[in-house]
């Protein structure tokens, strides 16, 4: 069910964005009186799932969900229609239009994606506001994993600053370290100011590992259910029981409890519980995964942390949405640059459809959906404007050359460039989705 919910959100989001992107090309093509032969969501080699014709344009849905396209007469694109290009240019064709008009047609899709992202961010801020956990509110410090310990962090550290600058939003600490290529992080540890140096290898760890810095929370475990295979249930534990200790050891924080269980893999431990006001001890066989097989809540501990919510009126949300959108573009470009820095190994984090689908929540939440759709719209805009043949940016590059030099690249050159660009894109597609598959097998 979780997979279906994530897949449905991904398909809906990408469908909206692809249609909008192609509509951007369509609008400018029509504005400059170009003939648009096809407008398709997804690709349709050999056959389409659905189509109809209105006027000169065939509208349809293809079966290959790798994007979409508009086929504009007289343009060398992914259709590779060479026969049409052998004929003399016609007034309604793309190639017959002035270079500045062709340039606007080509950037239309990127422009629509960018404007849509800014609009979505503004409307999300207007409707739901912006809630975050201030770093100062993480009063018990952080909890970290093995990758974090390798960097130098310890459970209980309180983040003070990154490269001397305070980070107001706790969730932005890791992105700030990575994107700003921070050289150190200051933490408070046992009442002392400790400086943790950050190396390129550390940035590679942060890129490769999830949940490096979490929130440390007080221990409070109320049993709400059991896993299918549950040693705790087999030992006599009931829903409603409150876990107090393991082998007589009481815990101040949840990570201490998790560490104790992990250290008892495959062993039997005495679990002290409270039931109806009475204390009992149960012998529980801890699984090889370091778990007892219980479902639990943390006693409503979210209320211990003071989240901050910024609210916006309609007119306030517009500049706030624009700022958030352009900050997202800036951060994404910084992430993209990391791919070309081998020492960070950012290329290992490159993902395909599985990775994109996994950014959506496991339940349908409209706030998250529209926020993520805005983010994907920016990704689509940035990726399409890259100067790679077969992408909009490749066409833009050749058009800028034509405008500056006054010479138009030959149709034969554009055909070869289109083929080369498609090879590059398919190679990237295979690499990214191959990374997803490798991670599935490793995970």
Short mmCIF file of C-alpha atoms in Angstrom, two decimals:
data_model
loop_
_atom_site.label_atom_id
_atom_site.label_comp_id
_atom_site.label_asym_id
_atom_site.label_seq_id
_atom_site.Cartn_x
_atom_site.Cartn_y
_atom_site.Cartn_z
CA UNK A 1 0.00 0.00 0.00
CA UNK A 2 2.84 2.38 0.87
CA UNK A 3 4.47 1.73 -2.51
CA UNK A 4 1.18 2.43 -4.31
CA UNK A 5 0.66 5.72 -2.46
CA UNK A 6 4.22 6.87 -3.26
CA UNK A 7 3.88 5.75 -6.90
CA UNK A 8 0.54 7.53 -7.32
CA UNK A 9 1.98 10.78 -5.97
CA UNK A 10 5.04 10.48 -8.21
CA UNK A 11 2.98 9.78 -11.35
CA UNK A 12 0.51 12.60 -10.65
CA UNK A 13 3.28 15.09 -9.84
CA UNK A 14 5.39 14.27 -12.90
CA UNK A 15 2.31 14.22 -15.17
CA UNK A 16 1.36 17.73 -14.04
CA UNK A 17 4.91 18.99 -14.54
CA UNK A 18 5.45 17.34 -17.92
CA UNK A 19 2.15 18.66 -19.30
CA UNK A 20 2.94 22.13 -17.96
CA UNK A 21 6.46 22.05 -19.42
CA UNK A 22 5.24 21.03 -22.87
CA UNK A 23 2.42 23.57 -22.64
CA UNK A 24 5.10 26.27 -22.25
CA UNK A 25 6.60 25.27 -25.61
CA UNK A 26 3.10 24.97 -27.09
CA UNK A 27 2.01 28.47 -26.02
CA UNK A 28 5.04 30.22 -27.52
CA UNK A 29 4.86 28.09 -30.68
CA UNK A 30 1.23 29.11 -31.18
CA UNK A 31 2.04 32.72 -30.31
CA UNK A 32 4.53 32.83 -33.19
CA UNK A 33 2.19 30.90 -35.52
CA UNK A 34 4.16 27.65 -35.64
CA UNK A 35 2.27 24.48 -36.46
CA UNK A 36 2.22 22.01 -33.56
CA UNK A 37 1.68 18.50 -34.90
CA UNK A 38 1.61 16.58 -31.59
CA UNK A 39 1.19 17.26 -27.87
CA UNK A 40 1.88 14.14 -25.78
CA UNK A 41 2.18 13.17 -22.15
CA UNK A 42 4.72 10.29 -22.13
CA UNK A 43 6.29 8.91 -25.29
CA UNK A 44 4.39 6.88 -27.87
CA UNK A 45 6.77 4.70 -29.93
CA UNK A 46 4.66 2.36 -32.12
CA UNK A 47 1.38 3.14 -30.38
CA UNK A 48 -0.36 5.44 -27.88
CA UNK A 49 -2.75 4.69 -25.02
CA UNK A 50 -5.08 7.52 -25.94
CA UNK A 51 -5.23 10.21 -28.60
CA UNK A 52 -7.52 12.63 -30.38
CA UNK A 53 -7.04 15.37 -32.94
CA UNK A 54 -8.24 18.93 -32.64
CA UNK A 55 -7.38 21.33 -35.42
CA UNK A 56 -3.85 20.68 -36.66
CA UNK A 57 -2.65 19.09 -33.39
CA UNK A 58 -2.88 15.48 -32.19
CA UNK A 59 -3.18 15.25 -28.40
CA UNK A 60 -2.44 11.98 -26.62
CA UNK A 61 -0.97 9.88 -23.83
CA UNK A 62 1.90 7.52 -24.64
CA UNK A 63 2.83 4.29 -22.90
CA UNK A 64 6.48 5.04 -22.11
CA UNK A 65 6.55 7.26 -18.96
CA UNK A 66 9.86 9.01 -19.57
CA UNK A 67 8.54 12.53 -20.08
CA UNK A 68 6.50 14.04 -22.89
CA UNK A 69 6.86 16.18 -25.98
CA UNK A 70 5.37 18.60 -28.44
CA UNK A 71 6.25 18.04 -32.09
CA UNK A 72 6.66 21.39 -33.79
CA UNK A 73 6.82 21.46 -37.59
CA UNK A 74 10.28 22.11 -39.01
CA UNK A 75 12.20 21.36 -35.85
CA UNK A 76 14.87 18.70 -35.28
CA UNK A 77 13.76 16.98 -32.07
CA UNK A 78 13.46 13.52 -30.53
CA UNK A 79 11.14 12.42 -33.38
CA UNK A 80 14.14 12.68 -35.79
CA UNK A 81 11.78 13.42 -38.70
CA UNK A 82 14.43 13.80 -41.43
CA UNK A 83 11.98 13.65 -44.34
CA UNK A 84 10.28 16.85 -43.30
CA UNK A 85 13.63 18.61 -43.00
CA UNK A 86 14.48 17.74 -46.63
CA UNK A 87 11.56 19.86 -47.86
CA UNK A 88 11.83 23.65 -48.40
CA UNK A 89 11.00 25.64 -45.21
CA UNK A 90 7.35 26.67 -44.88
CA UNK A 91 6.12 29.86 -43.13
CA UNK A 92 4.47 27.83 -40.32
CA UNK A 93 7.64 25.89 -39.50
CA UNK A 94 9.94 26.42 -36.54
CA UNK A 95 13.02 26.75 -38.78
CA UNK A 96 11.39 29.60 -40.74
CA UNK A 97 10.99 31.81 -37.66
CA UNK A 98 13.50 34.44 -36.48
CA UNK A 99 16.10 33.19 -34.00
CA UNK A 100 14.65 35.24 -31.10
CA UNK A 101 11.24 33.63 -31.59
CA UNK A 102 12.77 30.16 -31.72
CA UNK A 103 14.69 30.98 -28.54
CA UNK A 104 11.48 31.92 -26.68
CA UNK A 105 9.77 28.75 -27.91
CA UNK A 106 12.64 26.66 -26.56
CA UNK A 107 12.78 28.30 -23.11
CA UNK A 108 8.98 28.29 -22.77
CA UNK A 109 8.91 24.95 -20.96
CA UNK A 110 11.60 25.89 -18.45
CA UNK A 111 9.96 29.28 -17.88
CA UNK A 112 6.57 27.69 -17.15
CA UNK A 113 8.13 25.17 -14.74
CA UNK A 114 9.95 27.92 -12.85
CA UNK A 115 6.88 30.18 -12.61
CA UNK A 116 4.75 27.21 -11.50
CA UNK A 117 7.25 26.33 -8.75
CA UNK A 118 7.25 29.92 -7.43
CA UNK A 119 3.43 29.93 -7.52
CA UNK A 120 3.22 26.61 -5.64
CA UNK A 121 5.67 27.71 -2.95
CA UNK A 122 3.69 30.94 -2.45
CA UNK A 123 0.36 29.10 -2.18
CA UNK A 124 1.76 26.48 0.21
CA UNK A 125 3.10 29.24 2.46
CA UNK A 126 -0.23 31.10 2.27
CA UNK A 127 -2.27 27.95 3.04
CA UNK A 128 -0.13 26.13 5.61
CA UNK A 129 2.65 28.52 6.56
CA UNK A 130 6.17 27.28 7.21
CA UNK A 131 6.80 25.12 10.29
CA UNK A 132 10.26 24.08 11.41
CA UNK A 133 12.16 23.01 14.51
CA UNK A 134 14.61 25.70 15.61
CA UNK A 135 18.09 24.37 16.30
CA UNK A 136 17.96 26.10 19.69
CA UNK A 137 14.90 23.99 20.60
CA UNK A 138 16.82 20.71 20.29
CA UNK A 139 17.42 20.91 24.02
CA UNK A 140 18.66 17.34 24.58
CA UNK A 141 21.13 17.53 21.71
CA UNK A 142 21.48 15.21 18.75
CA UNK A 143 21.53 11.48 18.22
CA UNK A 144 23.87 10.27 15.51
CA UNK A 145 24.73 7.04 13.70
CA UNK A 146 28.02 5.35 12.79
CA UNK A 147 28.68 7.77 9.92
CA UNK A 148 28.15 10.71 12.26
CA UNK A 149 30.48 9.21 14.87
CA UNK A 150 33.14 8.72 12.18
CA UNK A 151 32.88 12.44 11.42
CA UNK A 152 33.24 13.31 15.12
CA UNK A 153 29.70 13.86 16.38
CA UNK A 154 28.47 12.22 19.60
CA UNK A 155 25.02 11.61 21.02
CA UNK A 156 24.03 14.59 23.16
CA UNK A 157 26.03 17.17 21.18
CA UNK A 158 24.17 20.47 20.80
CA UNK A 159 24.84 22.16 17.45
CA UNK A 160 25.98 25.75 17.96
CA UNK A 161 27.00 26.85 14.46
CA UNK A 162 28.36 25.77 11.08
CA UNK A 163 31.49 27.63 10.00
CA UNK A 164 30.70 30.19 12.68
CA UNK A 165 27.17 30.85 11.38
CA UNK A 166 24.05 29.83 13.29
CA UNK A 167 21.57 27.64 11.39
CA UNK A 168 18.09 28.51 12.61
CA UNK A 169 16.31 25.44 11.15
CA UNK A 170 17.61 22.14 12.55
CA UNK A 171 16.68 20.25 9.35
CA UNK A 172 18.98 22.58 7.36
CA UNK A 173 22.16 21.70 9.28
CA UNK A 174 23.29 18.78 7.11
CA UNK A 175 22.36 20.52 3.81
CA UNK A 176 24.27 23.60 4.99
CA UNK A 177 27.38 21.53 5.79
CA UNK A 178 27.21 19.82 2.39
CA UNK A 179 26.20 22.68 0.11
CA UNK A 180 28.41 25.30 1.73
CA UNK A 181 31.27 22.76 1.97
CA UNK A 182 31.72 23.71 5.61
CA UNK A 183 35.15 23.26 7.20
CA UNK A 184 33.93 22.82 10.79
CA UNK A 185 30.91 22.56 13.09
CA UNK A 186 30.87 23.90 16.65
CA UNK A 187 28.97 21.84 19.22
CA UNK A 188 28.38 22.05 22.94
CA UNK A 189 29.51 18.80 24.60
CA UNK A 190 29.41 18.31 28.38
CA UNK A 191 29.26 22.08 28.83
CA UNK A 192 32.28 22.73 26.62
CA UNK A 193 32.57 24.26 23.13
CA UNK A 194 34.00 21.58 20.81
CA UNK A 195 35.09 22.21 17.21
CA UNK A 196 34.49 19.30 14.80
CA UNK A 197 36.53 19.61 11.57
CA UNK A 198 34.72 18.62 8.36
CA UNK A 199 36.68 17.06 5.49
CA UNK A 200 35.73 16.17 1.91
CA UNK A 201 35.43 12.55 3.06
CA UNK A 202 32.98 13.67 5.72
CA UNK A 203 30.86 15.45 3.11
CA UNK A 204 30.87 12.23 1.08
CA UNK A 205 29.58 10.37 4.17
CA UNK A 206 26.80 12.91 4.67
CA UNK A 207 25.75 12.61 1.03
CA UNK A 208 25.72 8.83 1.15
CA UNK A 209 24.09 8.26 4.55
CA UNK A 210 20.60 9.18 5.74
CA UNK A 211 19.63 10.37 9.22
CA UNK A 212 23.15 11.26 10.33
CA UNK A 213 21.89 13.93 12.74
CA UNK A 214 18.64 13.19 14.56
CA UNK A 215 16.90 14.64 17.60
CA UNK A 216 17.71 13.13 20.97
CA UNK A 217 14.54 12.44 22.93
CA UNK A 218 13.87 11.25 26.51
CA UNK A 219 13.07 7.57 26.90
CA UNK A 220 9.39 6.70 27.21
CA UNK A 221 8.06 3.56 25.54
CA UNK A 222 4.35 2.64 25.56
CA UNK A 223 3.51 -0.53 23.61
CA UNK A 224 0.79 0.07 21.00
CA UNK A 225 1.08 -3.14 18.96
CA UNK A 226 3.33 -5.96 17.79
CA UNK A 227 5.17 -6.97 14.64
CA UNK A 228 4.20 -10.21 12.87
CA UNK A 229 7.11 -12.03 14.52
CA UNK A 230 7.32 -10.60 18.02
CA UNK A 231 9.55 -12.03 20.78
CA UNK A 232 7.99 -9.53 23.20
CA UNK A 233 4.45 -10.78 22.54
CA UNK A 234 5.65 -14.38 22.82
CA UNK A 235 7.12 -13.51 26.23
CA UNK A 236 3.74 -12.22 27.46
CA UNK A 237 3.95 -8.50 26.81
CA UNK A 238 0.58 -6.76 26.21
CA UNK A 239 -0.59 -3.65 24.42
CA UNK A 240 -0.58 -0.82 26.94
CA UNK A 241 2.51 -2.03 28.79
CA UNK A 242 5.14 0.60 29.56
CA UNK A 243 8.75 -0.54 29.22
CA UNK A 244 10.88 0.67 32.14
CA UNK A 245 14.23 -1.13 31.99
CA UNK A 246 16.34 -3.92 30.43
CA UNK A 247 18.39 -6.16 32.72
CA UNK A 248 17.77 -3.64 35.48
CA UNK A 249 19.20 -0.78 33.42
CA UNK A 250 17.02 2.33 33.24
CA UNK A 251 17.39 4.83 30.42
CA UNK A 252 17.39 8.60 30.22
CA UNK A 253 17.24 8.81 26.44
CA UNK A 254 15.77 6.63 23.71
CA UNK A 255 19.12 6.11 21.95
CA UNK A 256 20.48 4.48 25.11
CA UNK A 257 17.60 1.97 25.01
CA UNK A 258 18.24 1.25 21.30
CA UNK A 259 21.96 0.76 21.99
CA UNK A 260 21.20 -1.70 24.82
CA UNK A 261 18.92 -3.75 22.55
CA UNK A 262 21.45 -3.77 19.71
CA UNK A 263 24.07 -5.02 22.15
CA UNK A 264 21.81 -7.91 23.13
CA UNK A 265 21.22 -9.33 19.63
CA UNK A 266 20.33 -13.01 19.79
CA UNK A 267 20.25 -12.99 23.61
CA UNK A 268 17.48 -13.18 26.19
CA UNK A 269 17.07 -10.08 28.38
CA UNK A 270 14.90 -9.28 31.39
CA UNK A 271 12.49 -6.52 30.40
CA UNK A 272 10.87 -4.60 33.25
CA UNK A 273 7.41 -3.31 32.42
CA UNK A 274 4.62 -1.44 34.17
CA UNK A 275 1.11 -2.87 33.73
CA UNK A 276 -1.96 -1.48 35.50
CA UNK A 277 0.23 0.15 38.12
CA UNK A 278 2.21 -3.02 38.82
CA UNK A 279 5.79 -3.83 37.85
CA UNK A 280 6.61 -7.11 36.10
CA UNK A 281 9.75 -8.63 34.59
CA UNK A 282 9.57 -10.67 31.38
CA UNK A 283 12.35 -12.71 29.73
CA UNK A 284 12.41 -11.53 26.08
CA UNK A 285 14.55 -13.08 23.33
CA UNK A 286 16.01 -10.18 21.33
CA UNK A 287 16.07 -10.89 17.59
CA UNK A 288 19.18 -10.88 15.42
CA UNK A 289 18.06 -7.44 14.22
CA UNK A 290 18.31 -6.05 17.77
CA UNK A 291 14.51 -5.68 18.05
CA UNK A 292 11.79 -7.01 20.35
CA UNK A 293 9.06 -6.79 17.70
CA UNK A 294 6.93 -4.10 19.36
CA UNK A 295 5.17 -1.09 17.95
CA UNK A 296 5.19 1.93 20.22
CA UNK A 297 4.79 5.65 20.54
CA UNK A 298 7.19 7.92 22.36
CA UNK A 299 4.65 9.26 24.82
CA UNK A 300 3.77 12.41 22.87
CA UNK A 301 7.29 13.75 23.24
CA UNK A 302 6.87 16.01 20.21
CA UNK A 303 5.21 18.44 22.62
CA UNK A 304 8.55 18.82 24.43
CA UNK A 305 10.05 20.61 21.45
CA UNK A 306 8.94 24.10 20.49
CA UNK A 307 8.30 24.13 16.76
CA UNK A 308 8.10 27.52 15.08
CA UNK A 309 5.43 28.33 12.52
CA UNK A 310 5.66 31.33 10.19
CA UNK A 311 2.31 32.43 8.76
CA UNK A 312 1.78 34.53 5.64
CA UNK A 313 -1.05 36.64 4.28
CA UNK A 314 -1.80 36.35 0.56
CA UNK A 315 0.36 39.29 -0.51
CA UNK A 316 3.15 38.32 1.91
CA UNK A 317 3.23 34.79 0.53
CA UNK A 318 4.14 35.91 -3.00
CA UNK A 319 7.60 37.43 -2.28
CA UNK A 320 8.21 34.69 0.31
CA UNK A 321 7.39 32.03 -2.29
CA UNK A 322 9.63 33.69 -4.88
CA UNK A 323 12.50 33.85 -2.37
CA UNK A 324 12.03 30.20 -1.39
CA UNK A 325 11.92 29.18 -5.05
CA UNK A 326 15.14 30.95 -6.01
CA UNK A 327 16.88 29.69 -2.85
CA UNK A 328 15.87 26.18 -3.95
CA UNK A 329 17.33 26.81 -7.41
CA UNK A 330 20.57 28.03 -5.83
CA UNK A 331 20.81 25.01 -3.52
CA UNK A 332 20.05 22.59 -6.34
CA UNK A 333 22.78 24.11 -8.51
CA UNK A 334 25.22 23.67 -5.61
CA UNK A 335 24.17 20.02 -5.32
CA UNK A 336 24.63 19.59 -9.06
CA UNK A 337 28.17 20.96 -8.89
CA UNK A 338 29.03 18.29 -6.32
CA UNK A 339 28.49 15.62 -9.00
CA UNK A 340 31.63 16.87 -10.77
CA UNK A 341 33.77 16.72 -7.62
CA UNK A 342 34.99 13.08 -7.42
CA UNK A 343 36.25 13.48 -3.85
CA UNK A 344 32.67 13.96 -2.57
CA UNK A 345 31.42 10.82 -4.38
CA UNK A 346 28.13 12.65 -4.94
CA UNK A 347 27.63 10.64 -8.13
CA UNK A 348 26.96 7.60 -5.92
CA UNK A 349 23.88 9.41 -4.55
CA UNK A 350 22.43 10.05 -8.01
CA UNK A 351 19.04 8.34 -8.18
CA UNK A 352 16.30 7.54 -10.66
CA UNK A 353 12.57 6.97 -10.39
CA UNK A 354 12.80 4.92 -7.17
CA UNK A 355 14.79 7.64 -5.43
CA UNK A 356 12.38 10.33 -6.63
CA UNK A 357 9.36 8.27 -5.57
CA UNK A 358 10.83 7.74 -2.11
CA UNK A 359 10.92 11.46 -1.36
CA UNK A 360 7.12 11.40 -1.21
CA UNK A 361 5.52 10.50 2.15
CA UNK A 362 3.90 7.11 2.70
CA UNK A 363 0.52 8.75 3.32
CA UNK A 364 -1.21 11.23 1.03
CA UNK A 365 -0.53 14.70 2.37
CA UNK A 366 -1.38 17.65 0.12
CA UNK A 367 1.07 20.04 1.78
CA UNK A 368 3.96 17.64 1.19
CA UNK A 369 2.68 16.80 -2.29
CA UNK A 370 2.62 20.41 -3.48
CA UNK A 371 5.94 21.24 -1.78
CA UNK A 372 7.62 18.29 -3.47
CA UNK A 373 5.94 19.06 -6.80
CA UNK A 374 7.37 22.58 -6.61
CA UNK A 375 10.80 21.12 -5.89
CA UNK A 376 10.55 18.68 -8.80
CA UNK A 377 9.38 21.51 -11.06
CA UNK A 378 12.60 23.36 -10.27
CA UNK A 379 14.65 20.21 -10.90
CA UNK A 380 12.89 19.76 -14.25
CA UNK A 381 13.60 23.39 -15.17
CA UNK A 382 17.27 23.23 -14.19
CA UNK A 383 17.89 19.87 -15.87
CA UNK A 384 16.21 20.95 -19.11
CA UNK A 385 18.20 24.16 -19.41
CA UNK A 386 21.53 22.32 -19.23
CA UNK A 387 23.46 22.82 -22.50
CA UNK A 388 23.11 19.19 -23.58
CA UNK A 389 21.86 18.43 -27.13
CA UNK A 390 18.37 16.86 -27.03
CA UNK A 391 17.48 19.03 -24.02
CA UNK A 392 16.00 22.52 -24.29
CA UNK A 393 19.34 23.91 -23.15
CA UNK A 394 21.10 22.32 -26.13
CA UNK A 395 18.72 24.04 -28.55
CA UNK A 396 19.16 27.30 -26.62
CA UNK A 397 22.96 26.99 -26.89
CA UNK A 398 22.82 26.63 -30.68
CA UNK A 399 20.32 29.48 -30.97
CA UNK A 400 22.53 31.79 -28.92
CA UNK A 401 25.43 30.88 -31.21
CA UNK A 402 23.26 31.76 -34.20
CA UNK A 403 22.17 35.10 -32.68
CA UNK A 404 25.73 36.08 -31.75
CA UNK A 405 27.55 34.84 -34.86
CA UNK A 406 24.78 35.37 -37.41
CA UNK A 407 25.38 31.83 -38.71
CA UNK A 408 22.92 28.99 -38.29
CA UNK A 409 24.29 25.46 -37.59
CA UNK A 410 23.51 23.07 -40.45
CA UNK A 411 20.60 20.65 -40.20
CA UNK A 412 23.05 17.75 -40.48
CA UNK A 413 25.03 19.06 -37.49
CA UNK A 414 21.83 19.48 -35.47
CA UNK A 415 20.77 15.91 -36.33
CA UNK A 416 24.08 14.48 -35.10
CA UNK A 417 23.98 16.68 -32.00
CA UNK A 418 20.43 15.45 -31.25
CA UNK A 419 21.55 11.81 -31.52
CA UNK A 420 24.59 12.45 -29.29
CA UNK A 421 22.41 14.20 -26.72
CA UNK A 422 19.93 11.33 -26.64
CA UNK A 423 22.78 8.86 -26.07
CA UNK A 424 24.04 10.98 -23.15
CA UNK A 425 20.56 11.21 -21.63
CA UNK A 426 19.91 7.47 -21.90
CA UNK A 427 23.32 6.78 -20.32
CA UNK A 428 22.44 9.08 -17.40
CA UNK A 429 19.03 7.45 -17.10
CA UNK A 430 20.57 3.97 -16.97
CA UNK A 431 23.23 5.09 -14.45
CA UNK A 432 20.75 6.81 -12.12
CA UNK A 433 18.25 3.95 -12.12
CA UNK A 434 21.11 1.45 -11.87
CA UNK A 435 22.15 3.22 -8.66
CA UNK A 436 18.59 2.74 -7.37
CA UNK A 437 18.70 -0.99 -8.08
CA UNK A 438 22.13 -1.39 -6.43
CA UNK A 439 20.86 0.43 -3.33
CA UNK A 440 17.81 -1.87 -3.21
CA UNK A 441 20.02 -4.96 -3.16
CA UNK A 442 22.37 -3.43 -0.60
CA UNK A 443 19.51 -2.18 1.55
#
